[in-house]
mmCIF file of C-alpha atoms and ligand atoms in Angstrom:
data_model
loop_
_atom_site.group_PDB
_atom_site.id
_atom_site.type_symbol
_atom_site.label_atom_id
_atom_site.label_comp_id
_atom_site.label_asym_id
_atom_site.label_seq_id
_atom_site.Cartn_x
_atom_site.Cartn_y
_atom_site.Cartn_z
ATOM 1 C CA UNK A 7 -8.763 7.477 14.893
ATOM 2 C CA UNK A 8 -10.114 5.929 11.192
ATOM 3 C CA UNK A 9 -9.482 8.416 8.770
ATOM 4 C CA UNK A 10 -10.059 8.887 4.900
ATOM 5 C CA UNK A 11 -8.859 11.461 2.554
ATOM 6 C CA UNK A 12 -10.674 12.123 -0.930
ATOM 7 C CA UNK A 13 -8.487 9.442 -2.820
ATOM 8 C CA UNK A 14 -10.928 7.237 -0.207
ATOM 9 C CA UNK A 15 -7.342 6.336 0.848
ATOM 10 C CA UNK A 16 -7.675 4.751 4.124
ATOM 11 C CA UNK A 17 -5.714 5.681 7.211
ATOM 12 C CA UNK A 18 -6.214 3.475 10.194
ATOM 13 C CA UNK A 19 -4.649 4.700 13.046
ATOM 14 C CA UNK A 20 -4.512 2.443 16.209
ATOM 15 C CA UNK A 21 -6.593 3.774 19.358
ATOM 16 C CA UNK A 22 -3.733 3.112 21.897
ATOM 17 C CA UNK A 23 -4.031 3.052 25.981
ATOM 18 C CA UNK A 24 -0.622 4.626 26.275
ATOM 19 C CA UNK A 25 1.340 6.448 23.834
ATOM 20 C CA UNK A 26 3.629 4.680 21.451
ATOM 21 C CA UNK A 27 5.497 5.058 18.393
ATOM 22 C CA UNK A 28 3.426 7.099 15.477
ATOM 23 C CA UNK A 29 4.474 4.585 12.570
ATOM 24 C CA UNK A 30 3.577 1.760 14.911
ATOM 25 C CA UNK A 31 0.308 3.330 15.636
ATOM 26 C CA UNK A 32 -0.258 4.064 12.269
ATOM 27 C CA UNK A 33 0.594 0.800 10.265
ATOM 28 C CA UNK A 34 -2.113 -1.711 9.213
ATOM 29 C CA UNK A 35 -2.670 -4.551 7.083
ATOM 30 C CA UNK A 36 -4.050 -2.561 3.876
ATOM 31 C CA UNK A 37 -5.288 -4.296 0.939
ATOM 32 C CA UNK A 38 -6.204 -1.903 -2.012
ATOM 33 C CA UNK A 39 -2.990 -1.942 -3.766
ATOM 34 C CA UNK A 40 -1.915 0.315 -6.840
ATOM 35 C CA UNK A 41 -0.572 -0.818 -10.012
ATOM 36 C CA UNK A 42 1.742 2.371 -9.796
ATOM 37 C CA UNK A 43 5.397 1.431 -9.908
ATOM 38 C CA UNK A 44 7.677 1.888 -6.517
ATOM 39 C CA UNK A 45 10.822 3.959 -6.437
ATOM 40 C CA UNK A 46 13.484 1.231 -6.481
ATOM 41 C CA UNK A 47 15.360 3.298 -3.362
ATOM 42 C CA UNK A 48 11.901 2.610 -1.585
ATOM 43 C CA UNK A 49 12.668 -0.596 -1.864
ATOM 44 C CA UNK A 50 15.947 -0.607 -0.898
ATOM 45 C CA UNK A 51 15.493 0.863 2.341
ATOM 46 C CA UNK A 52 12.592 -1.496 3.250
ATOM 47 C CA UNK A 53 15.040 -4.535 2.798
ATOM 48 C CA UNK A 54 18.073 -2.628 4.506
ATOM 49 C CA UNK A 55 15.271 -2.098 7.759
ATOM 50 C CA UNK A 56 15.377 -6.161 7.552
ATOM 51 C CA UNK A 57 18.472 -6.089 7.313
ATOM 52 C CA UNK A 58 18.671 -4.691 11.014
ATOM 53 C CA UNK A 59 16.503 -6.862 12.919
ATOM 54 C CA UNK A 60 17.804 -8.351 15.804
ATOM 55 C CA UNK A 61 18.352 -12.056 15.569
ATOM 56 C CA UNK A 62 19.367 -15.255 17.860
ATOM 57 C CA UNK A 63 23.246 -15.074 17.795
ATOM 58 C CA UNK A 64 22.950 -12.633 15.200
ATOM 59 C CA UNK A 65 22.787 -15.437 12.407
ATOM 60 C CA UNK A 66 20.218 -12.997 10.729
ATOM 61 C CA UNK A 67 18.556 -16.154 9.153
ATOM 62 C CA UNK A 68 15.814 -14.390 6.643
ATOM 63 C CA UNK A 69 16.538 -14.190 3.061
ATOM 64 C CA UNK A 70 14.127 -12.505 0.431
ATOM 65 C CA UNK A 71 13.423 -13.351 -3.013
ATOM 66 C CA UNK A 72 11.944 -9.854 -4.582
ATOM 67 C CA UNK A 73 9.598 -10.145 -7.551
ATOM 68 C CA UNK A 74 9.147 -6.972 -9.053
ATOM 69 C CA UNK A 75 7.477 -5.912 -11.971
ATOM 70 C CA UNK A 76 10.323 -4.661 -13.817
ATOM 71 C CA UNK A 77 10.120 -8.967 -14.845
ATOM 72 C CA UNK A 78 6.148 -8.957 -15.602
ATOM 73 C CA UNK A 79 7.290 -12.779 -15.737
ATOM 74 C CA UNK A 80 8.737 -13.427 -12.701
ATOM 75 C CA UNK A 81 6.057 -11.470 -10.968
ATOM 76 C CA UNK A 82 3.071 -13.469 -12.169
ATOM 77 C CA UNK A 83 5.081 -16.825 -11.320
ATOM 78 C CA UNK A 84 5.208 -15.147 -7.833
ATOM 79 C CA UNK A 85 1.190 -14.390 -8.348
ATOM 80 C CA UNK A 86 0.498 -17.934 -8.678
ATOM 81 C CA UNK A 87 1.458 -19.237 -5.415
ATOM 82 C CA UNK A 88 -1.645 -16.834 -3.702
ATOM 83 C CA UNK A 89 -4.654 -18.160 -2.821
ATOM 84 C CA UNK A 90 -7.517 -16.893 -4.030
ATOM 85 C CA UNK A 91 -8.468 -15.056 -0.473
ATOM 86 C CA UNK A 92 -5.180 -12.751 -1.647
ATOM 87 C CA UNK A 93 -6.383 -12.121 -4.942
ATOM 88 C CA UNK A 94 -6.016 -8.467 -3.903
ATOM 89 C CA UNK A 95 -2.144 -8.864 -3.910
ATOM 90 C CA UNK A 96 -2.201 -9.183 -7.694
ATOM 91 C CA UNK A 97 -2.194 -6.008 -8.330
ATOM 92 C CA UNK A 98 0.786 -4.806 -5.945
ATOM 93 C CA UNK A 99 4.057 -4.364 -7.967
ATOM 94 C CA UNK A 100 6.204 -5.835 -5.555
ATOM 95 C CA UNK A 101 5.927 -9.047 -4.156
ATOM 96 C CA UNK A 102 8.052 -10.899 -1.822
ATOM 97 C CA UNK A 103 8.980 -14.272 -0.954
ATOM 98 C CA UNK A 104 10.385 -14.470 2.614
ATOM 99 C CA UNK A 105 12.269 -17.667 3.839
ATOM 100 C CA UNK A 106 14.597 -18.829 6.641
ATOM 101 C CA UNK A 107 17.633 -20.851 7.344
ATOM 102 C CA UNK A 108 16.806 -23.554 9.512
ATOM 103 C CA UNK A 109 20.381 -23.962 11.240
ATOM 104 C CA UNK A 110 23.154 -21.921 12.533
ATOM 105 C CA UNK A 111 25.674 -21.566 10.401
ATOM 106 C CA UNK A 112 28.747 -21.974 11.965
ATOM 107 C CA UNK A 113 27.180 -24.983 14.378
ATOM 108 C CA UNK A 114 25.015 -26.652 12.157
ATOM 109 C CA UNK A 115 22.502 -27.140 14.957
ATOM 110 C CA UNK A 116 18.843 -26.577 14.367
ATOM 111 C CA UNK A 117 17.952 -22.691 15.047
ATOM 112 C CA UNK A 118 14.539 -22.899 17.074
ATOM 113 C CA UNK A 119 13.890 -19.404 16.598
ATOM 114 C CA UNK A 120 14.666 -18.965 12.808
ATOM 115 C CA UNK A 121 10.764 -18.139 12.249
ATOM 116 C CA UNK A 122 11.260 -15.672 15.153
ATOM 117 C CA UNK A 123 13.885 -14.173 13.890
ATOM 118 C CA UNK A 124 12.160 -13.916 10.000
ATOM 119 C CA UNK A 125 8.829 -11.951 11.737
ATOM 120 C CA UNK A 126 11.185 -9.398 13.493
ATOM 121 C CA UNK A 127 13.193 -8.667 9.824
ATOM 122 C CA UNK A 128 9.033 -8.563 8.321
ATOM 123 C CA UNK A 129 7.828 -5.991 10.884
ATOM 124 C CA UNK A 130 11.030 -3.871 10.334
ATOM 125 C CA UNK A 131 9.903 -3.730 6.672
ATOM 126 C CA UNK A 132 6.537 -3.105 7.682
ATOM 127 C CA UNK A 133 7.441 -0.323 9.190
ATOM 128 C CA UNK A 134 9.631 1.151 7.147
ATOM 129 C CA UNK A 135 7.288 0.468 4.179
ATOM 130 C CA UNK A 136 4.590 3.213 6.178
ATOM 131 C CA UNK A 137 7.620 5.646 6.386
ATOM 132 C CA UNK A 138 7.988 5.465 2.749
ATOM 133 C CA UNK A 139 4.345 6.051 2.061
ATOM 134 C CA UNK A 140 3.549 2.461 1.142
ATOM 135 C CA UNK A 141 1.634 -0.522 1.874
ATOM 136 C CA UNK A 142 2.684 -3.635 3.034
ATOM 137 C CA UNK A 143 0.425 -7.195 3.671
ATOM 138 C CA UNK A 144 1.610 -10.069 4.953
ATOM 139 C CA UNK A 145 0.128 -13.771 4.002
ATOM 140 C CA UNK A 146 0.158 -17.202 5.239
ATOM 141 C CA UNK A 147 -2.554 -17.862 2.390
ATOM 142 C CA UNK A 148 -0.692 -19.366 -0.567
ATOM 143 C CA UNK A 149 0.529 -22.466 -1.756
ATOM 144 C CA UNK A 150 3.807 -23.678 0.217
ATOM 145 C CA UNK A 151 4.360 -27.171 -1.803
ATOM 146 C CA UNK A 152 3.717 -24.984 -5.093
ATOM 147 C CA UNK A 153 5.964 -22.194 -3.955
ATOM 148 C CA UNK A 154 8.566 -24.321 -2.747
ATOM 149 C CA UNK A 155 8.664 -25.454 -6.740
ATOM 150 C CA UNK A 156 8.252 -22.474 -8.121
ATOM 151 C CA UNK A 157 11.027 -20.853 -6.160
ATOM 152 C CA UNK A 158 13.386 -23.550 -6.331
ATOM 153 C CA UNK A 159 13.926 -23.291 -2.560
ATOM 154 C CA UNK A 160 16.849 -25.230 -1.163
ATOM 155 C CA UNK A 161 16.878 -27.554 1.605
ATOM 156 C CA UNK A 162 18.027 -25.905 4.588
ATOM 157 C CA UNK A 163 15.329 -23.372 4.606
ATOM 158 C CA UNK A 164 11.654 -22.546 4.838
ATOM 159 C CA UNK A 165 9.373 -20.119 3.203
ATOM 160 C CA UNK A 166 7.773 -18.541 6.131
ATOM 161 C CA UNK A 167 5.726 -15.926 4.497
ATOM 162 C CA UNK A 168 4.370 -14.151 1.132
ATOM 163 C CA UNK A 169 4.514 -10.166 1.365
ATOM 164 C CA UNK A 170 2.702 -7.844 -0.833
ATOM 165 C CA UNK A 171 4.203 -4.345 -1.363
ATOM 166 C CA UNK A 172 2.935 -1.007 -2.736
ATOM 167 C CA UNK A 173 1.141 2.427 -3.045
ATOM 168 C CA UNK A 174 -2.560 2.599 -1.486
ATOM 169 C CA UNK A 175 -4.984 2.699 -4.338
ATOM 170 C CA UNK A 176 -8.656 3.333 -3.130
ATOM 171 C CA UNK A 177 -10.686 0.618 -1.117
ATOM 172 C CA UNK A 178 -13.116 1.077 -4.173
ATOM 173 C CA UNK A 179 -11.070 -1.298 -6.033
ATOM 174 C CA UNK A 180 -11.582 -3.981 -3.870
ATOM 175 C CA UNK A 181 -14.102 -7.270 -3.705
ATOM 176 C CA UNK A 182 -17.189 -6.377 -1.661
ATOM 177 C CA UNK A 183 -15.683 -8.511 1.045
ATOM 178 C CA UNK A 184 -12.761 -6.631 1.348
ATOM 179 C CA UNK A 185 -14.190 -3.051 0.619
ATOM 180 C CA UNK A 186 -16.454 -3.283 3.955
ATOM 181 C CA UNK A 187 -13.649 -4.586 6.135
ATOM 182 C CA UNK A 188 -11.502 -1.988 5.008
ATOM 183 C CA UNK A 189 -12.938 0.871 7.063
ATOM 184 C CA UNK A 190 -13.306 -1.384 10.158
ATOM 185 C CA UNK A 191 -11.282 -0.309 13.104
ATOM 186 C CA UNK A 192 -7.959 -1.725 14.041
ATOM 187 C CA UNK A 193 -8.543 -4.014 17.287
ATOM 188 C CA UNK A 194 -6.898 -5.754 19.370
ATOM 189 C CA UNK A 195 -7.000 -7.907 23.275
ATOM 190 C CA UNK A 196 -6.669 -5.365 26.214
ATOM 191 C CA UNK A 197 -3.153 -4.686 27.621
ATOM 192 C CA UNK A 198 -4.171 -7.046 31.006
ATOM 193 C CA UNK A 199 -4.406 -10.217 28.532
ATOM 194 C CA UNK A 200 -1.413 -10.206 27.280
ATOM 195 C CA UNK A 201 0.783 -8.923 29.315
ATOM 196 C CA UNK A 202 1.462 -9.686 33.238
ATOM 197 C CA UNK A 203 2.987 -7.568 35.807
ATOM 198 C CA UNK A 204 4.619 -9.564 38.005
ATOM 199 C CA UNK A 205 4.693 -7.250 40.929
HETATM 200 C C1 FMN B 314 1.818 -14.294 9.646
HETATM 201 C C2 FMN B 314 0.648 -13.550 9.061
HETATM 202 C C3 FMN B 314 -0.129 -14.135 8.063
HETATM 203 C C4 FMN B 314 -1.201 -13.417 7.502
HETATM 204 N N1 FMN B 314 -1.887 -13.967 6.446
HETATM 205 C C5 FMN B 314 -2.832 -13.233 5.830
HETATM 206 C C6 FMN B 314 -3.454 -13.728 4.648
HETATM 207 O O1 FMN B 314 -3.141 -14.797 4.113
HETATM 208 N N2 FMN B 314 -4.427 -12.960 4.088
HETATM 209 C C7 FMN B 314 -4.807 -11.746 4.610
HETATM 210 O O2 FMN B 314 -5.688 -11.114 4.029
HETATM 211 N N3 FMN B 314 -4.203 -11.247 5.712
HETATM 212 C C8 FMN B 314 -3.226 -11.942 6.337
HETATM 213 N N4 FMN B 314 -2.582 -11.430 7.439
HETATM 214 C C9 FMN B 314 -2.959 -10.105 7.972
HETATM 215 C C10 FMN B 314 -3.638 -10.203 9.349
HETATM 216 O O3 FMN B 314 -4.969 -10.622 9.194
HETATM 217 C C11 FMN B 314 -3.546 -8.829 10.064
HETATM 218 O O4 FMN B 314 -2.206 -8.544 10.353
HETATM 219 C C12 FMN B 314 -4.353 -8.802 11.373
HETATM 220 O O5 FMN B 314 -5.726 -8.935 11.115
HETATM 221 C C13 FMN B 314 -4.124 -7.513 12.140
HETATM 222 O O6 FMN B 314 -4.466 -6.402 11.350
HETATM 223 P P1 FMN B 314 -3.449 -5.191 11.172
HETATM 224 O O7 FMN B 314 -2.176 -5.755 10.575
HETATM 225 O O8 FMN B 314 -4.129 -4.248 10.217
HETATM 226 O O9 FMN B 314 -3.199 -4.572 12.501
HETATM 227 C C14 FMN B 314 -1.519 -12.117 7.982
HETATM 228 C C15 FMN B 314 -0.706 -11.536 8.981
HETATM 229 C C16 FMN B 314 0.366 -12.230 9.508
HETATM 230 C C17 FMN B 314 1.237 -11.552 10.542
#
């Protein structure tokens, strides 16, 4: 069921064939961010829920370089990298650069499932970001040659992903585009298409 309280916060909860998980049911990709600062423990605990993703031989390959905007600085450097479709993410006061190691560290040997790995450690945040009352969006839309620069990443690794992080402000805030979109229901491809019961 959609839902909205009177902040015209928006709650979108997913309309699920069988039962599942409340915060799984309940997370979505939200983009009316507040300005308002987020508890640093918040913050903590969403990286620690990374922190326990499971990962090929356990070689736990994401890494996360957290702009916040205790350095207004460092956070608008982070801004820059967006595209302009993620405009919206401006405004959040946590933003997150998420990267992998290519290889395994004690072989060496290219680590096919390092990207893999990196969305497993992203959805643990997600979640965890609901439980502590936040938002969370995820986006392939910014510039990788730029952010590669910008965040002076090393060779070994890849940035996989920019994440946006923070307090639901109302969908008021947000470019026409946006605002309409915002109270459309979560959907997704029936159970039979994606899954196959070999039986
Ligand atoms: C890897 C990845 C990249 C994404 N990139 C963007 C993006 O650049 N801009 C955006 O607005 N949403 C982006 N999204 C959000 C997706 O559009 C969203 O997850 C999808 O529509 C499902 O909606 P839900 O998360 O609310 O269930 C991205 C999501 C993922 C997982």
């Amino acid at each position: 069921m959609n839902g909205k309280n009177n902040n015209d916060l928006i709650t979108k909860i997913a309309h699920t064939d069988f039962p599942i998980h409340k915060l799984i049911a309940r997370r979505w990709s939200a983009r009316a961010f507040s300005t308002k600062k987020v508890e640093k423990l918040k913050l903590f605990s969403i990286l620690e829920a990374a922190r326990w993703a499971p990962s090929s031989r356990n070689e736990q390959p994401w890494r996360y370089i957290v702009f916040t905007d205790d350095n207004l600085e460092r956070l608008d450097k982070a801004r820059s990298v967006l595209l302009e479709i993620n405009n919206y993410a401006k405004r959040a006061p946590i933003l997150i650069c998420a990267i992998t190691k290519k290889t395994y560290s004690d072989t060496g040997i290219y680590n096919k499932l390092h990207f893999h790995d990196l969305g497993a450690a992203n959805e643990n945040m997600f979640l965890e970001s609901f439980n502590q009352g936040l938002i969370m969006h995820e986006m392939g839309g910014f510039d990788r040659d730029k952010a590669k620069k910008v965040f002076n990443i090393p060779d070994g690794y890849e940035i996989g992903i920019m994440i946006a992080i923070g307090y639901q402000d109302s969908h008021k805030i947000l470019p026409e585009r946006y605002r309409e979109k915002a109270n459309f229901p979560r959907e997704r491809k029936p159970l039979s298409e994606i899954a196959f019961l070999e039986e």
